CSV table of C-alpha atoms and ligand atoms in Angstrom, one decimal:
chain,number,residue,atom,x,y,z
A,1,UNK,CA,-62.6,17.2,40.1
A,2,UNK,CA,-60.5,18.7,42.9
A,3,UNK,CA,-60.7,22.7,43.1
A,4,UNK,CA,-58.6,22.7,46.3
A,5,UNK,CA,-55.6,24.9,45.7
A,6,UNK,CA,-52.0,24.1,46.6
A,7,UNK,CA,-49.3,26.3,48.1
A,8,UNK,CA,-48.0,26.9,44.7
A,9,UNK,CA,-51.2,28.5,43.5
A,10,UNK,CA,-50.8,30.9,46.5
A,11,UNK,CA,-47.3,31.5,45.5
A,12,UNK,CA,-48.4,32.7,42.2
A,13,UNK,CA,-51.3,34.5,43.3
A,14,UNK,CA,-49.2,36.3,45.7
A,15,UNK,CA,-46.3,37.4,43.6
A,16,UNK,CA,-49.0,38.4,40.5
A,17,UNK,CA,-50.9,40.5,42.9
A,18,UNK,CA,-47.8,41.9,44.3
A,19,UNK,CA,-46.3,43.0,41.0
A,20,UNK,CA,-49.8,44.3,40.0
A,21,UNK,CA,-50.0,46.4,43.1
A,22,UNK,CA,-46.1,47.5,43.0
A,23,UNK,CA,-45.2,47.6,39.1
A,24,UNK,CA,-48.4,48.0,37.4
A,25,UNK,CA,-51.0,50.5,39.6
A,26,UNK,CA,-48.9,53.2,39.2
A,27,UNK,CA,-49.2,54.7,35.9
A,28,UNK,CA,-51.8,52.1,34.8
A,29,UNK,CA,-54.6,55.7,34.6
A,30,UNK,CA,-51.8,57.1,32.4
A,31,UNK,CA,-50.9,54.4,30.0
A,32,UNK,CA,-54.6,53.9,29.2
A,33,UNK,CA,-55.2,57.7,28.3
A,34,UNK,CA,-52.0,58.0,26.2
A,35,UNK,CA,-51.6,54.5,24.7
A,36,UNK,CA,-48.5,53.6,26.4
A,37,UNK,CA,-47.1,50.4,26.1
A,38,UNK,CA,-45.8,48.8,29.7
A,39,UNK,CA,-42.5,47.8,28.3
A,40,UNK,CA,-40.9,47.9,31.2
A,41,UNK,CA,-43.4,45.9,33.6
A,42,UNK,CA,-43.6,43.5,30.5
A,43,UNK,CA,-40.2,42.7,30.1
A,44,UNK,CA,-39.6,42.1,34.3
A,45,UNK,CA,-42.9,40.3,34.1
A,46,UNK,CA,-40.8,37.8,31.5
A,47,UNK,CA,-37.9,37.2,33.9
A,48,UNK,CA,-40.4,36.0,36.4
A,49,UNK,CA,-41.8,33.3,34.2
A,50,UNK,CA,-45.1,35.0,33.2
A,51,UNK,CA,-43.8,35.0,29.4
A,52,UNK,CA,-44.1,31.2,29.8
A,53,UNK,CA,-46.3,30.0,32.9
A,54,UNK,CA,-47.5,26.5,32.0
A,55,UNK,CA,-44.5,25.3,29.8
A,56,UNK,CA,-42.0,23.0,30.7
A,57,UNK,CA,-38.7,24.2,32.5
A,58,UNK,CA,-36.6,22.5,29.5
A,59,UNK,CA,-37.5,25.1,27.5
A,60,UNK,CA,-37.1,28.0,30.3
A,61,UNK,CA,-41.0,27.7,31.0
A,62,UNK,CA,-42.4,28.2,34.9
A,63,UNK,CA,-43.4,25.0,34.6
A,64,UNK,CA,-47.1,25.3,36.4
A,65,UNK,CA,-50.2,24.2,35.8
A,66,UNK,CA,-53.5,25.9,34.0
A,67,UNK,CA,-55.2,27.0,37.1
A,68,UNK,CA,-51.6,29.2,37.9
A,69,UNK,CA,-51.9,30.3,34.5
A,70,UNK,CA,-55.7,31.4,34.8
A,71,UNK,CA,-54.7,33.1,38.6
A,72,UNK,CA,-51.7,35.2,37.3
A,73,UNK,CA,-53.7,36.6,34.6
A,74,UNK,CA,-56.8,37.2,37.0
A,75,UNK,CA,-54.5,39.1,39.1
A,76,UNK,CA,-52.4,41.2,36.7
A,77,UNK,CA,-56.0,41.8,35.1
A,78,UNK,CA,-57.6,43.1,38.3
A,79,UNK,CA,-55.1,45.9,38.2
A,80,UNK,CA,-54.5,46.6,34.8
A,81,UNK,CA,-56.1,44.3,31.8
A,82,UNK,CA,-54.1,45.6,29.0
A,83,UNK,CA,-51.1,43.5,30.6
A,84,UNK,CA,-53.6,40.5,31.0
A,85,UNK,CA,-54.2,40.4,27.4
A,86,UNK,CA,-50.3,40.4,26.5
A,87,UNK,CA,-49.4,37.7,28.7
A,88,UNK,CA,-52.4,36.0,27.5
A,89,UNK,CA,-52.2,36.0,23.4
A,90,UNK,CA,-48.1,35.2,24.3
A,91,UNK,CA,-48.6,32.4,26.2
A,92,UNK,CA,-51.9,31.1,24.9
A,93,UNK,CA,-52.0,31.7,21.5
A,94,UNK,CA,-47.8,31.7,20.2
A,95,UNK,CA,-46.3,29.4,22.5
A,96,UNK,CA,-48.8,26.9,23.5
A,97,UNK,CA,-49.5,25.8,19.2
A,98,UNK,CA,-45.5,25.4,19.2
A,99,UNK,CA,-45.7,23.2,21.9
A,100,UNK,CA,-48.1,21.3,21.1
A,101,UNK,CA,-47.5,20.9,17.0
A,102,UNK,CA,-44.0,22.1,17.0
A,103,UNK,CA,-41.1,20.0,15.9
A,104,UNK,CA,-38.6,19.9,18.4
A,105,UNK,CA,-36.4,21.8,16.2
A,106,UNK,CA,-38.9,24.7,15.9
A,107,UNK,CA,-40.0,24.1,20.2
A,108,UNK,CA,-35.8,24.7,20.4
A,109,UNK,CA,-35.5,28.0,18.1
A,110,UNK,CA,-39.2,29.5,18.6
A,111,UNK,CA,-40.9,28.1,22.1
A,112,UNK,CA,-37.6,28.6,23.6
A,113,UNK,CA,-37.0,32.7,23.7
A,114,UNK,CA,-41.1,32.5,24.1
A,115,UNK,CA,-41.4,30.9,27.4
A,116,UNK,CA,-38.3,32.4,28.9
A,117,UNK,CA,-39.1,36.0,28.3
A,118,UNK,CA,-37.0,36.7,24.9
A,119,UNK,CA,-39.3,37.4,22.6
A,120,UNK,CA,-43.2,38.0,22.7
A,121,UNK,CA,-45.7,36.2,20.5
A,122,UNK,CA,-48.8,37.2,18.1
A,123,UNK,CA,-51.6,35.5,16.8
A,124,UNK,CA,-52.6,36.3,13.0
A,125,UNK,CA,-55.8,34.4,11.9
A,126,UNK,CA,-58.4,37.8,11.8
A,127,UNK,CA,-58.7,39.2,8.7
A,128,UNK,CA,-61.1,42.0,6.9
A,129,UNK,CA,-63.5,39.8,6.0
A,130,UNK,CA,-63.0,36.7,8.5
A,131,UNK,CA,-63.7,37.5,12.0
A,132,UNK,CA,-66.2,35.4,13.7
A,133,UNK,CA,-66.2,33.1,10.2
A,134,UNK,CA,-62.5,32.1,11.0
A,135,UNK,CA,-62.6,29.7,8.2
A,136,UNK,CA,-63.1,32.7,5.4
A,137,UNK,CA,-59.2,33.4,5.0
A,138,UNK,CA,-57.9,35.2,2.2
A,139,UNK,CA,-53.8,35.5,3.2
A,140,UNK,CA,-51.9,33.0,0.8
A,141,UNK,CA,-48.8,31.2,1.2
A,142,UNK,CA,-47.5,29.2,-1.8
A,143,UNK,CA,-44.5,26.8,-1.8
A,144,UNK,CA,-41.5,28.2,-4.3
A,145,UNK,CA,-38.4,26.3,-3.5
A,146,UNK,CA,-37.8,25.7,0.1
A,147,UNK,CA,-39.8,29.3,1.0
A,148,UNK,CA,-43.7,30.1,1.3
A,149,UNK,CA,-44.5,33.3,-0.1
A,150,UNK,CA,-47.2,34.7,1.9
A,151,UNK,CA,-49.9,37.6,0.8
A,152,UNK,CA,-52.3,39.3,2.5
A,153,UNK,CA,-53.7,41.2,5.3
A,154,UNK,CA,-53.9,40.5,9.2
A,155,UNK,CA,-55.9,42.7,11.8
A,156,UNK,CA,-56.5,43.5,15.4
A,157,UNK,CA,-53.1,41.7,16.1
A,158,UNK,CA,-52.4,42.0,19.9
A,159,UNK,CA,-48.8,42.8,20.3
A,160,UNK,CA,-48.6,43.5,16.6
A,161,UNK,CA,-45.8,46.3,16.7
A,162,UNK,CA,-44.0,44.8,20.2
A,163,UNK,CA,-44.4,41.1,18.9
A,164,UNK,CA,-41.6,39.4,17.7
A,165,UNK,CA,-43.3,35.6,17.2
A,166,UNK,CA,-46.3,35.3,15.2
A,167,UNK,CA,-48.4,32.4,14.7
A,168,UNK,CA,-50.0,33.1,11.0
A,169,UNK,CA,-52.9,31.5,9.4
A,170,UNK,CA,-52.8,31.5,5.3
A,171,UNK,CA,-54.4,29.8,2.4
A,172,UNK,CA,-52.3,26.7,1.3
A,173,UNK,CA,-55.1,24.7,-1.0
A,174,UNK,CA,-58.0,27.0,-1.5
A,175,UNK,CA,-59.5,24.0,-3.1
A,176,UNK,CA,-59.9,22.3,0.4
A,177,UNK,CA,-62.0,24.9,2.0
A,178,UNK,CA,-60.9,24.8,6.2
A,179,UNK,CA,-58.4,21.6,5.4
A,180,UNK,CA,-56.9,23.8,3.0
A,181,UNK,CA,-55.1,26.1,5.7
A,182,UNK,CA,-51.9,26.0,7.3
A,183,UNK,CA,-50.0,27.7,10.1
A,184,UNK,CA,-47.1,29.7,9.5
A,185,UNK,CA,-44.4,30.7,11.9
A,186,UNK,CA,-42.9,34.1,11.2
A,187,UNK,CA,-40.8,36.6,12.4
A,188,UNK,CA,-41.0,40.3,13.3
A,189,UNK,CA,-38.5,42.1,11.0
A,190,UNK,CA,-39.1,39.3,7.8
A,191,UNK,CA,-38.7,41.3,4.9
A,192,UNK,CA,-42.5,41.8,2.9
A,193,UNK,CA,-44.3,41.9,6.7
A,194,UNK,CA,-45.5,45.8,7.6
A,195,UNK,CA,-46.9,46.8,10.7
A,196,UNK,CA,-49.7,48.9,10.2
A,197,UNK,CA,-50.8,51.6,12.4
A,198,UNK,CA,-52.0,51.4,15.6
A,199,UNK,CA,-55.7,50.8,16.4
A,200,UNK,CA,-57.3,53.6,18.2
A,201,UNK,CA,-59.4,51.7,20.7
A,202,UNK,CA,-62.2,51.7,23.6
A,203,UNK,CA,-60.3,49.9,26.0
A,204,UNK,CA,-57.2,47.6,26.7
A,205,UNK,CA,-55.7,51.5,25.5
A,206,UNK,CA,-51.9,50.0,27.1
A,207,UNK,CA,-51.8,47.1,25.0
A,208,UNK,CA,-50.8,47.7,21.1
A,209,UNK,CA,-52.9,46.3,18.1
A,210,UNK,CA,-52.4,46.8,14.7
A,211,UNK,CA,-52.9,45.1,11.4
A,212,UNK,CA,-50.2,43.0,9.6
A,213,UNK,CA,-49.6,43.1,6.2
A,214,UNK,CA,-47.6,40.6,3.9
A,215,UNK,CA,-46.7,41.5,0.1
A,216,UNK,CA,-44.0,38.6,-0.8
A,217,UNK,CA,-42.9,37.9,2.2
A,218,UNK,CA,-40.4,34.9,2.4
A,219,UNK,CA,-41.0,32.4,4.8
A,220,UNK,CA,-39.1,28.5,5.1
A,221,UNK,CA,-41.2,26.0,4.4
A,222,UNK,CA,-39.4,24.8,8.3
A,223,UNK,CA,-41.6,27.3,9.8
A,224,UNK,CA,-45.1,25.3,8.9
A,225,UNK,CA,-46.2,24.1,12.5
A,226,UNK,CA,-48.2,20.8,11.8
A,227,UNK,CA,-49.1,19.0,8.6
A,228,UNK,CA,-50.3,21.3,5.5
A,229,UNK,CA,-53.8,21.6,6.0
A,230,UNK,CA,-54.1,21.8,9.9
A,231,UNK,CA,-54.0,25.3,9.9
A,232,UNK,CA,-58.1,25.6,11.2
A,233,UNK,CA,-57.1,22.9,13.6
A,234,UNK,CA,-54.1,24.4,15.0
A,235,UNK,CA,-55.8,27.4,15.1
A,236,UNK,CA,-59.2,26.1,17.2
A,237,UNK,CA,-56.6,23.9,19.4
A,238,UNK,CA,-54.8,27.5,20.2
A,239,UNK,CA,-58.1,29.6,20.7
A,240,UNK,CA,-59.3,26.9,23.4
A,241,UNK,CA,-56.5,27.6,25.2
A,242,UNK,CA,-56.8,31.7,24.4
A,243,UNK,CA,-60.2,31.5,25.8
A,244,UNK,CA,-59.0,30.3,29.1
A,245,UNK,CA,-56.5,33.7,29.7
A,246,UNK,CA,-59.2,35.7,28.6
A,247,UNK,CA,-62.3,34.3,30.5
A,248,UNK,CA,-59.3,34.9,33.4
A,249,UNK,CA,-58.6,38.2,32.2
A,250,UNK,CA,-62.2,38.6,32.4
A,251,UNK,CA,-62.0,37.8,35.9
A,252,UNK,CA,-59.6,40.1,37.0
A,253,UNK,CA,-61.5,43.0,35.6
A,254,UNK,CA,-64.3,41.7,37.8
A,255,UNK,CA,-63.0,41.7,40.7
A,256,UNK,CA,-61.0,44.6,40.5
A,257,UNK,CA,-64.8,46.0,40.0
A,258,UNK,CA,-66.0,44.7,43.2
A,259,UNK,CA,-62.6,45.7,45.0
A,260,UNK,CA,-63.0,49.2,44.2
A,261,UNK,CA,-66.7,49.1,44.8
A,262,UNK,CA,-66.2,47.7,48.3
A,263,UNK,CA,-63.4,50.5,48.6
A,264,UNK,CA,-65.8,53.3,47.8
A,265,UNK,CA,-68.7,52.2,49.7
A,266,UNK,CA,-66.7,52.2,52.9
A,267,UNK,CA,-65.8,55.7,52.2
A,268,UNK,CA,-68.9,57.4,50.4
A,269,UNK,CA,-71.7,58.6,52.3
A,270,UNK,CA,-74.8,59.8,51.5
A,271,UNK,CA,-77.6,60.5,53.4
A,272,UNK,CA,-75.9,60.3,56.6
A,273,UNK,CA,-74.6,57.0,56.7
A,274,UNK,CA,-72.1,54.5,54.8
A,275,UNK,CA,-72.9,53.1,51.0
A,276,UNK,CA,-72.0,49.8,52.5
A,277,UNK,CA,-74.8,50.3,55.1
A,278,UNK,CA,-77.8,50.5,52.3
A,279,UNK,CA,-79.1,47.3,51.3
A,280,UNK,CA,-79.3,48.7,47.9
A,281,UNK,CA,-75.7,48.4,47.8
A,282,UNK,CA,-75.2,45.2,49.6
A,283,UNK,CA,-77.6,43.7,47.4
A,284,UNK,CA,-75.4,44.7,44.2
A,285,UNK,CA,-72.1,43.8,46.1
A,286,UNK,CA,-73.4,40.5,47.0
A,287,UNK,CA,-74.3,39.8,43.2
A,288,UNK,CA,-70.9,40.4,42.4
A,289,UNK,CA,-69.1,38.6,44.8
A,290,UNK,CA,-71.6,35.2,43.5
A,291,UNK,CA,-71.2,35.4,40.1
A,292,UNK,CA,-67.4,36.5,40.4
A,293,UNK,CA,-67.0,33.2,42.4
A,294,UNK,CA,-69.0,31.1,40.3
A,295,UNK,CA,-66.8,32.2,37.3
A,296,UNK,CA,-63.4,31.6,38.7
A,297,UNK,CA,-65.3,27.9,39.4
A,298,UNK,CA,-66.2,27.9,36.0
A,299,UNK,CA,-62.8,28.7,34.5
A,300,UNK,CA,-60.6,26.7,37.2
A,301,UNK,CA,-63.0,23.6,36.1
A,302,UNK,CA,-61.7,23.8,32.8
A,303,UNK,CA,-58.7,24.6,33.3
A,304,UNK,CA,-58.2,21.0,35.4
A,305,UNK,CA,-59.7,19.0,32.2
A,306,UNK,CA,-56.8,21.0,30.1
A,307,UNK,CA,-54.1,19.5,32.4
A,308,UNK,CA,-55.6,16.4,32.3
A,309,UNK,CA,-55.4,15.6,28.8
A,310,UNK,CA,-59.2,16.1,28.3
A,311,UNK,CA,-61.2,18.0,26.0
A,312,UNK,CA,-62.2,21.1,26.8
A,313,UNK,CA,-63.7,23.1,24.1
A,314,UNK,CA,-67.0,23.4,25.6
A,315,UNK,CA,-66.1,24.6,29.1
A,316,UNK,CA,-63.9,27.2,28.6
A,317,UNK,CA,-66.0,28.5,25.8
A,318,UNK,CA,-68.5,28.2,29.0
A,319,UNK,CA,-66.0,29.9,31.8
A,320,UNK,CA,-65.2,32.6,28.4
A,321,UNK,CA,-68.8,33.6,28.2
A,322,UNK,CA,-69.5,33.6,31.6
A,323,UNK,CA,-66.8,35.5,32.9
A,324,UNK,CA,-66.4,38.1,30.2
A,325,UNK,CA,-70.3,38.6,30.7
A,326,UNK,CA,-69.7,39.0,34.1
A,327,UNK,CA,-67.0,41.2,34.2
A,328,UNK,CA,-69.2,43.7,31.5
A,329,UNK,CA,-71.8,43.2,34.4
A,330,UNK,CA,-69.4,44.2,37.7
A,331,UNK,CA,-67.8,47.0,36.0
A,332,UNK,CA,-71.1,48.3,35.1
A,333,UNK,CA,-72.7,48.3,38.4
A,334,UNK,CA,-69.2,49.8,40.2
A,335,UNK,CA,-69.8,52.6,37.7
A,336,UNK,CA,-73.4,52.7,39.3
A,337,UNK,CA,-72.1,52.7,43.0
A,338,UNK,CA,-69.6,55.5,41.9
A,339,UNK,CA,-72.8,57.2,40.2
A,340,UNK,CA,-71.7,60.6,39.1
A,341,UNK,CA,-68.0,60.0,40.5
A,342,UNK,CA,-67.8,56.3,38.2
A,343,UNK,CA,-68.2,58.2,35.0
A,344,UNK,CA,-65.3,60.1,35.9
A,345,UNK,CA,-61.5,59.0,35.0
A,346,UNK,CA,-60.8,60.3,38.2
A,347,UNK,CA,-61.4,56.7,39.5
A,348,UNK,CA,-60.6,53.5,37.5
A,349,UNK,CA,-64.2,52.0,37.0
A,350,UNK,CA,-64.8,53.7,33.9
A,351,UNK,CA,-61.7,51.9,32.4
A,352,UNK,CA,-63.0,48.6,33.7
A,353,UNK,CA,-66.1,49.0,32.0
A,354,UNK,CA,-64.1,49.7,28.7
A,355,UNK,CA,-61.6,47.4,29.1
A,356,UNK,CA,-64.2,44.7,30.3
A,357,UNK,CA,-66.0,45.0,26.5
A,358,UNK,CA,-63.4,43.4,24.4
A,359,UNK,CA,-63.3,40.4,26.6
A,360,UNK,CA,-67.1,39.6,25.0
A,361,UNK,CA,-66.1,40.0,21.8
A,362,UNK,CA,-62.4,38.7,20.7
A,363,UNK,CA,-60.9,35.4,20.4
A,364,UNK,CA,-64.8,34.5,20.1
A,365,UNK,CA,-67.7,37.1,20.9
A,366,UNK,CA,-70.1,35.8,23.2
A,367,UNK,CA,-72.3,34.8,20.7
A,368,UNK,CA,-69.3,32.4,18.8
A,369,UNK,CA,-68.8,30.8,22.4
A,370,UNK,CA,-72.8,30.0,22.8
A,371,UNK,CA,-72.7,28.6,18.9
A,372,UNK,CA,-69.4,26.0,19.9
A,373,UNK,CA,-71.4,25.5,23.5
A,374,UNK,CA,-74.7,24.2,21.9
A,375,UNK,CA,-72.6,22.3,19.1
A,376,UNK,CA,-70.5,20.4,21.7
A,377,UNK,CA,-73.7,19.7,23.5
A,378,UNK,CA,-75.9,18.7,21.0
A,379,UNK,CA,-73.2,16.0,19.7
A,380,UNK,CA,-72.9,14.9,23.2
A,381,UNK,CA,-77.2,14.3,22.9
A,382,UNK,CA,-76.5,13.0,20.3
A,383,UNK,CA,-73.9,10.3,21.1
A,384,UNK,CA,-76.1,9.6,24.1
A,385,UNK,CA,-79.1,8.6,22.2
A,386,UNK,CA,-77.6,7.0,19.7
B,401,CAA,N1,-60.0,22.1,18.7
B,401,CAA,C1,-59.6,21.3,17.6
B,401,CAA,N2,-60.2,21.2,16.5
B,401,CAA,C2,-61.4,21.9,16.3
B,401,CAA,C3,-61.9,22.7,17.3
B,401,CAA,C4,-61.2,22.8,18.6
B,401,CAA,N3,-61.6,23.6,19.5
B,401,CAA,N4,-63.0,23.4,16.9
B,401,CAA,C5,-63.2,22.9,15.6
B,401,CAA,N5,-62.2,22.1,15.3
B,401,CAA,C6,-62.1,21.3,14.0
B,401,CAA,C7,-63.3,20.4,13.9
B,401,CAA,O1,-63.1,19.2,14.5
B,401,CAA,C8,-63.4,20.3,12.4
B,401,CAA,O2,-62.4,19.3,11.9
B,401,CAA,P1,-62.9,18.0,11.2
B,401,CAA,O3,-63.7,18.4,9.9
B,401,CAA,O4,-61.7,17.3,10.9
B,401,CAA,O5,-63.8,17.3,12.2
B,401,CAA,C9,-62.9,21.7,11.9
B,401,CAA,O6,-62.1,22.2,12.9
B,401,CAA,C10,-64.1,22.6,11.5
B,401,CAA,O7,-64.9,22.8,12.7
B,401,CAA,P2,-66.3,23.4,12.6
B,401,CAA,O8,-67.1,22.7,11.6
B,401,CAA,O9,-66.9,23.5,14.0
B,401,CAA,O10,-66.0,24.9,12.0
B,401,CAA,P3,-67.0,26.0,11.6
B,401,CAA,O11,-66.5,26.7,10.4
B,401,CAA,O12,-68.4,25.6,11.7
B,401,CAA,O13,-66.8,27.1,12.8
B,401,CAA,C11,-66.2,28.4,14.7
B,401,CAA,C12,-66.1,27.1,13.8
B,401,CAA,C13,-66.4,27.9,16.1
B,401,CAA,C14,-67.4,29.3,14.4
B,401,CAA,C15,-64.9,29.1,14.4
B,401,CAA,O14,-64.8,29.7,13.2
B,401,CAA,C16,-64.6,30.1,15.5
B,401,CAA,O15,-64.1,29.8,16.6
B,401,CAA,N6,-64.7,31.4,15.2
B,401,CAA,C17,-64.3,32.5,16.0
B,401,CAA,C18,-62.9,32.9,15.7
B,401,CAA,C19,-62.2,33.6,16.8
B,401,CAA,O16,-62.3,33.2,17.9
B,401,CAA,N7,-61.4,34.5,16.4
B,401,CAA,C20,-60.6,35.1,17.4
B,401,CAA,C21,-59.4,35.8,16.7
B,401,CAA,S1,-58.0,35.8,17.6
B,401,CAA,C22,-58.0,37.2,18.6
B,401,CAA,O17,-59.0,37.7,19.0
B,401,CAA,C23,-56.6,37.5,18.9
B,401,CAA,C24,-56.1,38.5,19.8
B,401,CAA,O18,-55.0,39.0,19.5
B,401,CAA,C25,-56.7,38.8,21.2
């Protein structure tokens, strides 16, 4: 496959990092501390395309391919992750099931104001008791008339409060274990759905995440995306493509690790001489730089099989794991170079460290992504040998 990159992929990379450097380092410090929400980054980010990289221009997408998709979020992530994860779950996770199960009805009233920076988009499939067991939901929706009525409880919804779009999960035929779920479209503001409080958290501080509740909310059977039943599938199909922003969100908190590190150790000294000048530190720097490189290999690889029709469960679940392990790594050891200074919020390693945490543990922990890795390869073995 070819990994060389075209002018286009520049282009993005260009105008991502220049936003990040302009729109989003200033004030990124104070939106982490007090939980604010960039609305208005998000919203310019939306007329520039980023609400809807890889979608077609009929619908108001940017029209680009995977590997743009997986370098804007790198780049907005590198600066400031919380805006990473937003573009991500909007793109990734609400507009790319519409597209891809959607009538063209529903691609015309839902993917529509998604891709063209309208309205933002959710993803409701965690529950209390079904996190890494995706397939344990409780939430109902039962047909009466031409309306579902949906029940139950949603958590750790990215965009929960700022969403407007939400891709639901719910119970259609408990009698059919994981064919027995379907996908729901609904809307912020449908009478029955509550958004809870927001989730105090570690990291990604700038980003909001509560827990959705339904009690009778009304929703037209019109909003099912796909066939009763496909609800696991649509869900799987939406989380491969989840995986990909945040193995690139991943990324970006990588190597914003290794561009502050690089930054510090050409201004620190100690003991006379540069940080850059120990071999102590080159060693560490050197790490970084290899295994930041071979993740952004990793993810780009699969990113190519996605536009080419292929499957690709197997390497982004690779690139997810690798990346988000990495980026836990590099913000780790820039917190190291800063020593005393890296434990400080004075300088933004700390955050990268926190921020870099939740990339190893949702839309798939690292341990979920090892269990769909050794499944995909084991049936490949398996096909091989007969
Ligand atoms: N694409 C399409 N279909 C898929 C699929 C994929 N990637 N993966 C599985 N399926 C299908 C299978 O083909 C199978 O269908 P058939 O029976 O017709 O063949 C069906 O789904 C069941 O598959 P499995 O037997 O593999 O299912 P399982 O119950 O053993 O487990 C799992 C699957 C991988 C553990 C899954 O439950 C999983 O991914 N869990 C993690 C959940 C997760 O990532 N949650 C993230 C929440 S979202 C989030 O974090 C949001 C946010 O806002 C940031």
């Amino acid at each position: 496959m070819d990994l060389a990159y075209t002018e286009e992929h520049e282009l993005i990379r260009k105008t991502a990092r220049e936003f990040a450097q302009e729109r989003l380092a200033p004030g990124v410090a104070e939106r982490d501390r007090d939980m604010i929400y960039p609305e208005e980054q998000l919203r310019e980010l939306g007329e520039l395309g980023f609400w809807g990289i890889f979608f077609d221009e009929k619908y108001g997408g940017a029209g680009l391919d995977s590997i743009s998709y997986c370098i804007a979020i790198e780049e907005l992530s590198r600066v400031d992750a919380s805006v990473g994860v937003i573009i991500s779950v909007t793109n990734s996770l609400a507009a790319y099931p519409i597209d891809k199960f959607g009538t063209e009805e529903q691609k015309q009233k839902f993917l529509a104001p998604l891709v063209s920076g309208q309205k933002l988009g959710g993803f409701c499939l965690t529950e209390p008791g079904a996190g890494s067991d995706a397939g344990a939901q409780k939430t109902t929706a039962v047909v009466d008339g031409d309306n579902y009525v949906v029940n139950g409880s949603k958590h750790f919804v990215t965009s929960g409060k700022n969403g407007d779009i939400f891709i639901v999960t719910a119970v259609t035929d408990k009698s059919q274990g994981l064919k027995g779920t379907s996908t729901l479209i609904i809307e912020q503001g449908t009478p029955g759905l509550t958004v809870e409080p927001p989730e105090h958290k570690l990291g990604i501080r700038g980003s909001d995440t509560h827990a959705l509740t339904f009690d009778d909310c009304k929703v037209p059977v019109a909003n099912r995306l796909g066939a009763e039943g496909d609800g696991f599938k649509v869900a799987m199909t939406a989380l491969d493509s989840g995986r990909m922003g945040i193995a690139a969100q991943a990324l970006g908190i990588a190597q914003g690790s290794l561009d502050a590190s690089l930054q510090y150790a050409h201004e620190r000294q100690q003991f006379g001489k540069f940080l850059k000048d120990f071999q102590a530190i080159q060693f560490k720097l050197a790490d970084m730089e290899t295994r930041i490189h071979a993740s952004r290999l990793l993810l780009h690889q699969s990113a190519l099989l996605k536009d080419a029709g292929k499957r690709y469960t197997k390497e982004v679940a690779m690139a997810k794991v690798f990346c988000s392990e990495t980026a836990m790594w590099a913000a780790e050891e820039a917190v190291q170079i800063y020593g005393g200074y890296g434990y400080s919020t004075e300088y933004p390693v700390e955050r990268f460290m926190r921020d870099a945490k939740i990339t190893e543990i949702y839309e798939g922990t690292s341990e979920i992504q090892r269990v769909v890795i050794a499944a995909n390869l084991l049936a490949e073995w398996a096909k091989m040998h007969g």
